[in-house]
Amino acid sequence: MQLQDLLYGVTIKELVGRTDREIHALNFDSRKITENDVFFAITGTVSDGHLFIEQTLKQGAKAIICENLPEIENFDATYIKVENASVALGIMAGNFYGNPSADLKLIGITGTNGKTTIATILFKLFRDLGYKTGLISTVENYVNDVVVPATHTTPNPLALNELLKDMVDAGCDYCFMEVSSHAVAQHRIEGLTFSGGVFSNLTHDHLDFHKTFDSYLKAKKAFFDILPKSAFALTNIDDKNGMVMLQNTRAHKKTYALKQLADFKAKIVENGFSGLHLDIDYEDVFFKLIGSFNAYNLLAVYGTAILLEQDKLKVLTLLSRLTGAEGRFDYIVSEDKIIGIVDYAHTPDAVQNVLGTIADIRKGTEQVITVIGCGGDRDKTKRPVMAQVACDWSDKVILTSDNPRTEDPAAIISEMEAGVSPSNKRKTISILDRREAIKTACHLAKSGDIILIAGKGHEKYQEINGVRNHFDDKEILLEQLNPAS
């Protein structure tokens, strides 16, 4: 493709060289540059791409996108100065792959909790409605029925546009995509054409990256700010930040709620381990998903489907048959009636939601035993709060490792222990080894008790000092509660 075509839509501050040259590929990783490539000199949190410009020229780069022009010695290449190289990457990645997001209906789902469940159920629902559909999520990406492993909640612009092109080539009509706050702040969704946006909720998370809650909120809101007039913006107005998302958006504004008047309304009739009984838009429906937080997720899915002009009764009928995403209130029942639940909850609010749901369902005589840790190299301020919430809503709590990454696991647990009040110390123990912590919870449990393993959900690894070792919470839970005989 010609460089001049790739630059369509990019705001250029300064240009040195020709734009009528053929380009082979785009890349922001200097190690992957080959002959006739474009190199994006992006200033990241770890390194500055400008430091590798000379190296990429030696490797054959024929165009450099940068925020600061280098001292030019190689006039065989074209140099393009822009305000933000990440923004240029998003726009040019779209151009390189033929702007695939405009050739299907792309729906973005954002919020602290519920993104994966909403996106996954929408994907399943629209497949069942007879559409070819794509999914971009934390757990797995799908191009219709083909699985593409997920490495980030939202891929980088090159991987993202390539994936969307694969969906278009496969004839997909829709794509449901998780949009993380990191993706917005890092311009990974730059240049995409969205047909709709959905907001679930906003709670304490990712402050290691955003530094303040206000910055986190603004990153979420920025997604709705870029939606076109032709799109819809669907928000949860039971969340105190729900209406903030709709401020200044050009999209059609729509709301959903359980507690107040909204465009899409539901009421919980019954909530149990067998599922949710809802009155949803004046229709009485039983769903397989569990918990009030899933009532919100189902309502968001229902509202999205109706806004995409699907038939109401058909949508509700198909929704009633669907299960949620892997590792989201994923539960098993042992032969002696111990209930084990694996959930991805890794924020104070998500942990409280899951434990609150258990409290609503439990009969009152059984114990709730929670196994919980906090990730390393992430927001440290939530560690004592996570422990406090777990203690306040459980009969027994085992503090353990999550993904310690490069931090000392014992130090992380110590920071969690700071949130345990004197009255809660008697029901709290700390076990460094996560496998042993899960085993201990299972040994402590009696018939009818409920075990919650929180934090890792669908993950099949534990990351320690940069190494990911196989680790599956549900696998260990199954071994302990239903041993092979």
Tab-separated table of C-alpha atoms in Angstrom:
chain	number	residue	atom	x	y	z
A	1	MET	CA	0.000	0.000	0.000
A	2	GLN	CA	1.175	3.549	-0.731
A	3	LEU	CA	2.329	5.632	2.246
A	4	GLN	CA	0.118	8.540	1.145
A	5	ASP	CA	-2.958	6.270	1.398
A	6	LEU	CA	-1.932	5.042	4.830
A	7	LEU	CA	-1.674	8.642	6.049
A	8	TYR	CA	-5.341	9.443	5.270
A	9	GLY	CA	-6.866	11.033	8.376
A	10	VAL	CA	-3.522	11.610	10.140
A	11	THR	CA	-2.759	15.163	11.266
A	12	ILE	CA	0.810	15.838	10.097
A	13	LYS	CA	2.854	18.533	11.819
A	14	GLU	CA	5.956	18.191	9.658
A	15	LEU	CA	6.934	16.058	6.659
A	16	VAL	CA	10.386	15.302	5.268
A	17	GLY	CA	10.552	13.074	2.196
A	18	ARG	CA	8.208	11.357	-0.272
A	19	THR	CA	4.808	9.830	0.438
A	20	ASP	CA	4.511	8.049	-2.937
A	21	ARG	CA	6.375	4.970	-1.751
A	22	GLU	CA	5.141	1.396	-1.326
A	23	ILE	CA	4.896	0.169	2.274
A	24	HIS	CA	5.207	-3.475	3.282
A	25	ALA	CA	4.087	-3.398	6.937
A	26	LEU	CA	3.541	-1.208	10.017
A	27	ASN	CA	5.283	-1.791	13.322
A	28	PHE	CA	5.954	-0.139	16.664
A	29	ASP	CA	8.404	-2.877	17.761
A	30	SER	CA	11.858	-1.951	16.433
A	31	ARG	CA	12.975	-5.600	16.570
A	32	LYS	CA	10.374	-6.605	13.968
A	33	ILE	CA	11.161	-3.939	11.351
A	34	THR	CA	12.102	-5.225	7.883
A	35	GLU	CA	12.586	-3.715	4.416
A	36	ASN	CA	10.004	-1.064	3.395
A	37	ASP	CA	8.222	-0.952	6.762
A	38	VAL	CA	6.840	2.022	8.702
A	39	PHE	CA	8.243	2.417	12.223
A	40	PHE	CA	6.201	4.217	14.898
A	41	ALA	CA	8.443	5.840	17.516
A	42	ILE	CA	6.092	5.604	20.481
A	43	THR	CA	7.031	6.962	23.889
A	44	GLY	CA	5.979	4.213	26.307
A	45	THR	CA	6.136	3.705	30.052
A	46	VAL	CA	9.239	1.502	29.754
A	47	SER	CA	11.140	2.808	26.704
A	48	ASP	CA	11.093	5.597	24.119
A	49	GLY	CA	10.768	4.444	20.511
A	50	HIS	CA	12.721	7.498	19.331
A	51	LEU	CA	15.867	5.831	20.675
A	52	PHE	CA	15.512	3.052	18.074
A	53	ILE	CA	14.942	5.132	14.927
A	54	GLU	CA	18.516	4.749	13.680
A	55	GLN	CA	18.411	0.991	14.244
A	56	THR	CA	15.160	0.618	12.271
A	57	LEU	CA	16.583	2.614	9.348
A	58	LYS	CA	19.465	0.146	9.162
A	59	GLN	CA	16.908	-2.681	9.108
A	60	GLY	CA	15.187	-1.155	6.075
A	61	ALA	CA	12.436	1.100	7.478
A	62	LYS	CA	11.276	3.527	4.793
A	63	ALA	CA	9.008	5.745	6.913
A	64	ILE	CA	9.324	7.001	10.474
A	65	ILE	CA	6.298	8.288	12.424
A	66	CYS	CA	7.583	10.281	15.372
A	67	GLU	CA	6.736	13.055	17.819
A	68	ASN	CA	10.230	14.557	17.640
A	69	LEU	CA	12.155	14.659	14.372
A	70	PRO	CA	15.639	13.151	14.683
A	71	GLU	CA	18.757	14.664	13.170
A	72	ILE	CA	18.283	13.410	9.625
A	73	GLU	CA	21.208	11.688	7.924
A	74	ASN	CA	19.374	9.001	5.942
A	75	PHE	CA	17.360	10.830	3.256
A	76	ASP	CA	16.232	7.556	1.703
A	77	ALA	CA	13.405	7.405	4.267
A	78	THR	CA	10.363	9.602	4.916
A	79	TYR	CA	9.974	11.299	8.301
A	80	ILE	CA	6.553	12.344	9.565
A	81	LYS	CA	6.168	14.354	12.742
A	82	VAL	CA	2.815	14.025	14.525
A	83	GLU	CA	1.336	15.166	17.829
A	84	ASN	CA	0.871	11.615	19.104
A	85	ALA	CA	2.422	8.552	17.441
A	86	SER	CA	-0.057	6.190	19.162
A	87	VAL	CA	-2.991	8.076	17.618
A	88	ALA	CA	-1.309	7.908	14.193
A	89	LEU	CA	-0.753	4.163	14.669
A	90	GLY	CA	-4.458	3.572	15.314
A	91	ILE	CA	-5.556	5.552	12.257
A	92	MET	CA	-2.916	4.060	9.948
A	93	ALA	CA	-3.572	0.508	11.198
A	94	GLY	CA	-7.214	0.983	10.214
A	95	ASN	CA	-6.193	2.251	6.764
A	96	PHE	CA	-3.716	-0.612	6.296
A	97	TYR	CA	-6.406	-3.247	6.939
A	98	GLY	CA	-9.140	-1.432	4.991
A	99	ASN	CA	-10.948	0.062	8.030
A	100	PRO	CA	-12.766	-3.187	8.845
A	101	SER	CA	-14.647	-1.712	11.834
A	102	ALA	CA	-16.823	0.231	9.366
A	103	ASP	CA	-17.845	-2.987	7.598
A	104	LEU	CA	-19.572	-4.582	10.579
A	105	LYS	CA	-21.489	-3.386	13.630
A	106	LEU	CA	-18.842	-2.946	16.339
A	107	ILE	CA	-20.203	-2.629	19.888
A	108	GLY	CA	-17.824	-1.631	22.707
A	109	ILE	CA	-18.470	-2.577	26.337
A	110	THR	CA	-16.647	-0.703	29.090
A	111	GLY	CA	-16.775	-0.454	32.894
A	112	THR	CA	-14.918	-1.933	35.853
A	113	ASN	CA	-16.950	-5.118	36.257
A	114	GLY	CA	-19.188	-7.040	33.867
A	115	LYS	CA	-17.414	-6.305	30.555
A	116	THR	CA	-16.485	-9.913	29.845
A	117	THR	CA	-19.876	-11.323	30.809
A	118	ILE	CA	-21.822	-8.747	28.767
A	119	ALA	CA	-19.594	-9.154	25.688
A	120	THR	CA	-19.609	-12.964	25.911
A	121	ILE	CA	-23.386	-13.259	26.332
A	122	LEU	CA	-23.954	-10.830	23.446
A	123	PHE	CA	-21.663	-12.969	21.293
A	124	LYS	CA	-23.538	-16.161	22.230
A	125	LEU	CA	-26.925	-14.496	21.788
A	126	PHE	CA	-26.235	-13.157	18.309
A	127	ARG	CA	-24.764	-16.488	17.218
A	128	ASP	CA	-28.022	-18.096	18.372
A	129	LEU	CA	-29.986	-15.412	16.528
A	130	GLY	CA	-28.345	-16.679	13.352
A	131	TYR	CA	-25.653	-14.047	12.788
A	132	LYS	CA	-21.970	-14.545	12.097
A	133	THR	CA	-20.377	-12.779	15.034
A	134	GLY	CA	-16.993	-11.810	16.499
A	135	LEU	CA	-15.880	-11.448	20.128
A	136	ILE	CA	-12.903	-9.565	21.577
A	137	SER	CA	-12.609	-10.243	25.309
A	138	THR	CA	-10.301	-10.849	28.249
A	139	VAL	CA	-10.909	-14.604	28.137
A	140	GLU	CA	-10.961	-15.455	24.414
A	141	ASN	CA	-11.419	-13.834	21.030
A	142	TYR	CA	-13.689	-15.450	18.474
A	143	VAL	CA	-14.085	-15.058	14.725
A	144	ASN	CA	-17.466	-16.736	14.465
A	145	ASP	CA	-16.608	-20.288	15.657
A	146	VAL	CA	-12.801	-19.952	15.428
A	147	VAL	CA	-10.994	-19.273	18.725
A	148	VAL	CA	-8.177	-16.704	18.771
A	149	PRO	CA	-6.237	-16.624	22.100
A	150	ALA	CA	-6.506	-13.345	24.027
A	151	THR	CA	-3.405	-11.689	25.481
A	152	HIS	CA	-4.898	-8.298	26.448
A	153	THR	CA	-8.429	-7.122	27.215
A	154	THR	CA	-8.079	-4.868	24.156
A	155	PRO	CA	-5.314	-5.767	21.646
A	156	ASN	CA	-2.881	-3.208	20.163
A	157	PRO	CA	-4.198	-1.338	17.064
A	158	LEU	CA	-2.406	-3.590	14.554
A	159	ALA	CA	-3.596	-6.849	16.119
A	160	LEU	CA	-7.039	-5.350	16.661
A	161	ASN	CA	-7.557	-4.233	13.066
A	162	GLU	CA	-6.156	-7.507	11.729
A	163	LEU	CA	-8.629	-9.400	13.929
A	164	LEU	CA	-11.508	-7.190	12.762
A	165	LYS	CA	-10.471	-7.767	9.135
A	166	ASP	CA	-10.531	-11.516	9.755
A	167	MET	CA	-14.097	-11.079	11.043
A	168	VAL	CA	-15.132	-9.106	7.970
A	169	ASP	CA	-13.504	-11.701	5.683
A	170	ALA	CA	-15.410	-14.417	7.553
A	171	GLY	CA	-18.681	-12.594	6.880
A	172	CYS	CA	-19.326	-11.422	10.448
A	173	ASP	CA	-22.232	-9.004	10.900
A	174	TYR	CA	-21.396	-7.993	14.478
A	175	CYS	CA	-18.421	-7.774	16.838
A	176	PHE	CA	-18.774	-7.357	20.597
A	177	MET	CA	-15.631	-5.968	22.163
A	178	GLU	CA	-14.431	-5.226	25.679
A	179	VAL	CA	-12.962	-1.716	25.817
A	180	SER	CA	-10.552	-1.298	28.733
A	181	SER	CA	-9.556	2.048	30.221
A	182	HIS	CA	-5.946	1.260	29.271
A	183	ALA	CA	-7.026	0.851	25.642
A	184	VAL	CA	-8.681	4.276	25.636
A	185	ALA	CA	-5.775	6.031	27.379
A	186	GLN	CA	-3.221	4.353	25.088
A	187	HIS	CA	-5.253	5.114	21.922
A	188	ARG	CA	-5.638	1.440	20.989
A	189	ILE	CA	-9.181	2.094	19.720
A	190	GLU	CA	-8.182	5.179	17.703
A	191	GLY	CA	-9.749	5.231	14.245
A	192	LEU	CA	-12.333	2.520	14.927
A	193	THR	CA	-15.965	3.031	13.930
A	194	PHE	CA	-18.321	1.967	16.725
A	195	SER	CA	-22.047	1.354	16.252
A	196	GLY	CA	-22.685	1.416	19.999
A	197	GLY	CA	-21.180	1.659	23.457
A	198	VAL	CA	-22.295	0.064	26.741
A	199	PHE	CA	-21.305	1.161	30.277
A	200	SER	CA	-21.607	-1.333	33.152
A	201	ASN	CA	-20.270	0.383	36.288
A	202	LEU	CA	-17.243	2.159	37.710
A	203	THR	CA	-15.411	1.203	40.897
A	204	HIS	CA	-11.922	1.296	42.375
A	205	ASP	CA	-9.454	-0.308	39.928
A	206	HIS	CA	-6.324	0.292	37.813
A	207	LEU	CA	-5.117	3.254	39.895
A	208	ASP	CA	-1.581	1.901	39.443
A	209	PHE	CA	-1.954	3.053	35.816
A	210	HIS	CA	-4.394	5.978	36.002
A	211	LYS	CA	-3.088	7.293	39.376
A	212	THR	CA	-6.422	8.929	40.336
A	213	PHE	CA	-10.051	7.824	40.191
A	214	ASP	CA	-10.869	10.971	38.209
A	215	SER	CA	-8.373	9.991	35.490
A	216	TYR	CA	-9.847	6.482	35.430
A	217	LEU	CA	-13.351	7.921	35.043
A	218	LYS	CA	-12.242	10.265	32.256
A	219	ALA	CA	-10.660	7.359	30.354
A	220	LYS	CA	-13.980	5.487	30.437
A	221	LYS	CA	-15.921	8.613	29.452
A	222	ALA	CA	-13.525	9.323	26.558
A	223	PHE	CA	-14.838	6.184	24.853
A	224	PHE	CA	-18.375	7.604	24.798
A	225	ASP	CA	-17.057	10.992	23.662
A	226	ILE	CA	-15.788	9.463	20.397
A	227	LEU	CA	-19.024	7.655	19.490
A	228	PRO	CA	-20.605	9.014	16.277
A	229	LYS	CA	-24.159	10.379	15.956
A	230	SER	CA	-25.236	7.150	14.280
A	231	ALA	CA	-24.263	5.058	17.339
A	232	PHE	CA	-26.064	4.430	20.632
A	233	ALA	CA	-24.696	4.943	24.149
A	234	LEU	CA	-26.312	2.623	26.717
A	235	THR	CA	-25.518	3.303	30.374
A	236	ASN	CA	-26.346	1.872	33.802
A	237	ILE	CA	-27.968	4.785	35.657
A	238	ASP	CA	-28.030	2.886	38.961
A	239	ASP	CA	-24.270	3.529	38.976
A	240	LYS	CA	-23.497	7.026	40.256
A	241	ASN	CA	-21.184	7.626	37.273
A	242	GLY	CA	-23.621	6.259	34.717
A	243	MET	CA	-24.966	9.623	33.552
A	244	VAL	CA	-21.451	11.103	33.448
A	245	MET	CA	-20.699	8.776	30.535
A	246	LEU	CA	-23.478	10.385	28.486
A	247	GLN	CA	-22.298	13.960	28.969
A	248	ASN	CA	-21.152	15.417	25.620
A	249	THR	CA	-21.616	12.183	23.661
A	250	ARG	CA	-23.102	12.609	20.184
A	251	ALA	CA	-24.593	9.110	20.263
A	252	HIS	CA	-28.249	8.301	20.992
A	253	LYS	CA	-28.521	8.193	24.797
A	254	LYS	CA	-30.211	5.178	26.374
A	255	THR	CA	-30.357	3.903	29.977
A	256	TYR	CA	-30.934	0.708	31.943
A	257	ALA	CA	-31.563	0.156	35.669
A	258	LEU	CA	-32.975	-2.101	38.359
A	259	LYS	CA	-33.683	0.624	40.925
A	260	GLN	CA	-35.115	3.554	38.969
A	261	LEU	CA	-36.953	4.509	35.814
A	262	ALA	CA	-34.945	3.804	32.664
A	263	ASP	CA	-35.354	2.916	28.995
A	264	PHE	CA	-34.710	-0.728	29.896
A	265	LYS	CA	-35.945	-1.836	33.319
A	266	ALA	CA	-35.864	-5.082	35.278
A	267	LYS	CA	-36.889	-6.322	38.708
A	268	ILE	CA	-35.464	-9.319	40.561
A	269	VAL	CA	-38.324	-11.669	41.477
A	270	GLU	CA	-36.108	-14.449	42.842
A	271	ASN	CA	-32.357	-15.008	43.124
A	272	GLY	CA	-30.995	-18.481	43.880
A	273	PHE	CA	-28.294	-20.981	42.963
A	274	SER	CA	-30.659	-22.326	40.341
A	275	GLY	CA	-30.681	-18.934	38.568
A	276	LEU	CA	-32.371	-15.545	38.318
A	277	HIS	CA	-36.096	-14.945	37.985
A	278	LEU	CA	-36.583	-11.462	36.489
A	279	ASP	CA	-39.407	-9.236	35.422
A	280	ILE	CA	-37.661	-7.648	32.434
A	281	ASP	CA	-39.539	-5.052	30.415
A	282	TYR	CA	-42.826	-6.531	31.759
A	283	GLU	CA	-41.913	-10.073	30.720
A	284	ASP	CA	-41.481	-12.844	33.322
A	285	VAL	CA	-38.251	-14.737	32.509
A	286	PHE	CA	-36.023	-17.283	34.299
A	287	PHE	CA	-32.287	-17.084	33.521
A	288	LYS	CA	-29.449	-19.510	34.256
A	289	LEU	CA	-27.106	-16.780	35.507
A	290	ILE	CA	-26.914	-16.034	39.225
A	291	GLY	CA	-26.782	-12.832	41.279
A	292	SER	CA	-27.982	-9.245	41.157
A	293	PHE	CA	-24.833	-8.158	39.299
A	294	ASN	CA	-25.809	-10.586	36.552
A	295	ALA	CA	-29.284	-9.038	36.489
A	296	TYR	CA	-27.510	-5.831	35.396
A	297	ASN	CA	-25.420	-7.748	32.862
A	298	LEU	CA	-28.489	-9.435	31.378
A	299	LEU	CA	-30.329	-6.120	31.210
A	300	ALA	CA	-27.370	-4.529	29.394
A	301	VAL	CA	-27.371	-7.416	26.901
A	302	TYR	CA	-31.133	-7.186	26.421
A	303	GLY	CA	-31.002	-3.397	25.905
A	304	THR	CA	-28.168	-3.736	23.388
A	305	ALA	CA	-30.045	-6.397	21.416
A	306	ILE	CA	-33.194	-4.267	21.260
A	307	LEU	CA	-31.167	-1.223	20.164
A	308	LEU	CA	-29.752	-3.456	17.417
A	309	GLU	CA	-33.366	-4.016	16.313
A	310	GLN	CA	-33.746	-7.626	17.417
A	311	ASP	CA	-37.116	-9.153	18.323
A	312	LYS	CA	-37.904	-8.788	22.039
A	313	LEU	CA	-39.453	-12.204	22.728
A	314	LYS	CA	-36.898	-14.075	20.652
A	315	VAL	CA	-34.070	-12.304	22.509
A	316	LEU	CA	-35.529	-13.122	25.944
A	317	THR	CA	-36.197	-16.745	24.982
A	318	LEU	CA	-32.617	-17.286	23.798
A	319	LEU	CA	-31.141	-15.351	26.743
A	320	SER	CA	-32.952	-17.623	29.189
A	321	ARG	CA	-30.939	-20.583	27.853
A	322	LEU	CA	-27.477	-19.016	27.974
A	323	THR	CA	-24.693	-19.359	30.543
A	324	GLY	CA	-22.113	-16.680	31.327
A	325	ALA	CA	-18.375	-16.338	30.729
A	326	GLU	CA	-15.810	-18.786	32.090
A	327	GLY	CA	-14.576	-17.870	35.563
A	328	ARG	CA	-17.485	-15.545	36.318
A	329	PHE	CA	-19.492	-16.995	39.250
A	330	ASP	CA	-18.476	-20.384	37.868
A	331	TYR	CA	-19.736	-22.897	40.444
A	332	ILE	CA	-19.742	-26.608	41.184
A	333	VAL	CA	-21.548	-28.679	43.816
A	334	SER	CA	-19.762	-31.637	45.412
A	335	GLU	CA	-21.347	-34.976	46.310
A	336	ASP	CA	-21.658	-33.868	49.929
A	337	LYS	CA	-23.294	-30.572	48.830
A	338	ILE	CA	-20.342	-28.222	49.303
A	339	ILE	CA	-20.654	-25.357	46.799
A	340	GLY	CA	-17.411	-24.116	45.231
A	341	ILE	CA	-17.389	-20.848	43.272
A	342	VAL	CA	-14.567	-19.498	41.080
A	343	ASP	CA	-14.827	-15.816	40.186
A	344	TYR	CA	-12.557	-13.257	38.529
A	345	ALA	CA	-13.502	-10.618	41.154
A	346	HIS	CA	-10.301	-8.653	41.738
A	347	THR	CA	-11.615	-5.280	42.923
A	348	PRO	CA	-13.229	-4.449	46.288
A	349	ASP	CA	-16.586	-3.775	44.626
A	350	ALA	CA	-16.516	-6.989	42.563
A	351	VAL	CA	-15.674	-9.056	45.667
A	352	GLN	CA	-18.522	-7.400	47.567
A	353	ASN	CA	-20.904	-8.051	44.657
A	354	VAL	CA	-20.087	-11.753	44.598
A	355	LEU	CA	-20.207	-12.143	48.382
A	356	GLY	CA	-23.373	-10.040	48.516
A	357	THR	CA	-24.970	-12.384	45.999
A	358	ILE	CA	-23.938	-15.371	48.119
A	359	ALA	CA	-25.418	-13.648	51.193
A	360	ASP	CA	-28.725	-13.140	49.352
A	361	ILE	CA	-28.882	-16.808	48.379
A	362	ARG	CA	-27.559	-18.582	51.463
A	363	LYS	CA	-29.995	-20.012	53.990
A	364	GLY	CA	-28.064	-18.677	56.951
A	365	THR	CA	-26.666	-21.808	58.600
A	366	GLU	CA	-23.822	-22.557	56.207
A	367	GLN	CA	-20.312	-21.070	56.313
A	368	VAL	CA	-18.910	-18.834	53.581
A	369	ILE	CA	-15.160	-19.453	53.174
A	370	THR	CA	-13.307	-17.015	50.920
A	371	VAL	CA	-9.852	-17.526	49.397
A	372	ILE	CA	-8.475	-14.240	48.084
A	373	GLY	CA	-5.228	-12.549	47.003
A	374	CYS	CA	-4.109	-9.401	45.217
A	375	GLY	CA	-1.972	-9.074	42.096
A	376	GLY	CA	1.593	-7.782	42.252
A	377	ASP	CA	2.788	-4.685	40.360
A	378	ARG	CA	-0.765	-3.321	40.474
A	379	ASP	CA	-2.750	-0.817	42.525
A	380	LYS	CA	-1.574	-1.297	46.131
A	381	THR	CA	-4.269	0.875	47.718
A	382	LYS	CA	-6.984	-1.717	47.148
A	383	ARG	CA	-5.152	-4.515	49.001
A	384	PRO	CA	-6.306	-3.742	52.566
A	385	VAL	CA	-9.787	-2.876	51.255
A	386	MET	CA	-10.080	-6.232	49.454
A	387	ALA	CA	-9.200	-8.069	52.668
A	388	GLN	CA	-11.620	-5.957	54.691
A	389	VAL	CA	-14.509	-6.621	52.296
A	390	ALA	CA	-13.759	-10.359	52.248
A	391	CYS	CA	-13.714	-10.470	56.057
A	392	ASP	CA	-16.888	-8.425	56.466
A	393	TRP	CA	-18.857	-10.753	54.152
A	394	SER	CA	-17.346	-14.163	55.021
A	395	ASP	CA	-17.241	-16.553	57.973
A	396	LYS	CA	-13.653	-17.573	57.217
A	397	VAL	CA	-11.043	-15.874	55.000
A	398	ILE	CA	-7.786	-17.266	53.666
A	399	LEU	CA	-5.411	-14.586	52.362
A	400	THR	CA	-3.063	-15.962	49.710
A	401	SER	CA	-1.081	-15.196	46.552
A	402	ASP	CA	-2.728	-14.155	43.288
A	403	ASN	CA	-0.256	-13.256	40.493
A	404	PRO	CA	2.607	-11.773	42.545
A	405	ARG	CA	4.522	-10.934	39.335
A	406	THR	CA	7.763	-9.230	40.434
A	407	GLU	CA	6.658	-8.460	44.010
A	408	ASP	CA	7.289	-10.476	47.161
A	409	PRO	CA	4.075	-12.497	47.737
A	410	ALA	CA	4.501	-12.291	51.508
A	411	ALA	CA	4.708	-8.496	51.335
A	412	ILE	CA	1.457	-8.353	49.324
A	413	ILE	CA	-0.326	-10.497	51.913
A	414	SER	CA	1.077	-8.295	54.675
A	415	GLU	CA	-0.464	-5.248	52.995
A	416	MET	CA	-3.788	-7.091	52.779
A	417	GLU	CA	-3.583	-8.026	56.463
A	418	ALA	CA	-3.509	-4.292	57.309
A	419	GLY	CA	-7.175	-4.177	56.308
A	420	VAL	CA	-8.211	-6.934	58.727
A	421	SER	CA	-9.848	-5.399	61.812
A	422	PRO	CA	-9.101	-6.816	65.287
A	423	SER	CA	-12.584	-8.388	65.414
A	424	ASN	CA	-11.952	-10.172	62.099
A	425	LYS	CA	-8.481	-11.543	62.905
A	426	ARG	CA	-9.915	-14.666	64.530
A	427	LYS	CA	-11.512	-15.814	61.262
A	428	THR	CA	-8.550	-14.949	59.005
A	429	ILE	CA	-5.500	-17.022	58.152
A	430	SER	CA	-2.715	-16.369	55.647
A	431	ILE	CA	-1.333	-19.152	53.432
A	432	LEU	CA	1.291	-18.096	50.902
A	433	ASP	CA	0.832	-21.035	48.513
A	434	ARG	CA	-2.449	-20.591	46.586
A	435	ARG	CA	-2.891	-24.314	45.962
A	436	GLU	CA	-2.542	-25.012	49.685
A	437	ALA	CA	-4.957	-22.175	50.449
A	438	ILE	CA	-7.629	-23.721	48.199
A	439	LYS	CA	-6.994	-27.175	49.682
A	440	THR	CA	-7.339	-25.755	53.205
A	441	ALA	CA	-10.641	-24.072	52.341
A	442	CYS	CA	-11.974	-27.391	51.038
A	443	HIS	CA	-10.852	-29.243	54.181
A	444	LEU	CA	-12.510	-26.629	56.405
A	445	ALA	CA	-15.810	-26.852	54.516
A	446	LYS	CA	-18.704	-29.037	55.679
A	447	SER	CA	-21.837	-30.101	53.833
A	448	GLY	CA	-23.797	-27.056	52.640
A	449	ASP	CA	-20.875	-24.626	53.034
A	450	ILE	CA	-19.906	-22.209	50.265
A	451	ILE	CA	-16.302	-21.676	49.119
A	452	LEU	CA	-15.397	-18.639	47.016
A	453	ILE	CA	-12.060	-18.631	45.198
A	454	ALA	CA	-11.691	-15.004	44.074
A	455	GLY	CA	-9.341	-13.081	41.821
A	456	LYS	CA	-8.154	-15.261	38.942
A	457	GLY	CA	-11.327	-16.674	37.415
A	458	HIS	CA	-10.641	-17.957	33.892
A	459	GLU	CA	-6.832	-17.621	34.138
A	460	LYS	CA	-4.915	-20.860	33.670
A	461	TYR	CA	-1.617	-19.586	35.063
A	462	GLN	CA	0.063	-17.948	38.033
A	463	GLU	CA	2.694	-15.355	37.195
A	464	ILE	CA	5.769	-15.287	39.449
A	465	ASN	CA	8.860	-13.238	38.522
A	466	GLY	CA	7.916	-13.045	34.850
A	467	VAL	CA	7.188	-16.779	34.522
A	468	ARG	CA	3.657	-18.056	33.987
A	469	ASN	CA	3.202	-21.506	35.504
A	470	HIS	CA	0.085	-23.589	34.886
A	471	PHE	CA	-2.467	-22.880	37.597
A	472	ASP	CA	-6.234	-23.329	37.408
A	473	ASP	CA	-8.419	-22.466	40.428
A	474	LYS	CA	-11.368	-24.519	39.162
A	475	GLU	CA	-9.188	-27.531	38.366
A	476	ILE	CA	-7.844	-27.576	41.934
A	477	LEU	CA	-11.328	-27.039	43.357
A	478	LEU	CA	-12.648	-30.008	41.369
A	479	GLU	CA	-9.749	-32.191	42.553
A	480	GLN	CA	-10.503	-31.367	46.184
A	481	LEU	CA	-14.296	-31.443	46.179
A	482	ASN	CA	-14.761	-34.376	43.804
A	483	PRO	CA	-11.645	-36.558	44.146
A	484	ALA	CA	-11.292	-39.371	41.622
A	485	SER	CA	-12.368	-42.710	43.022
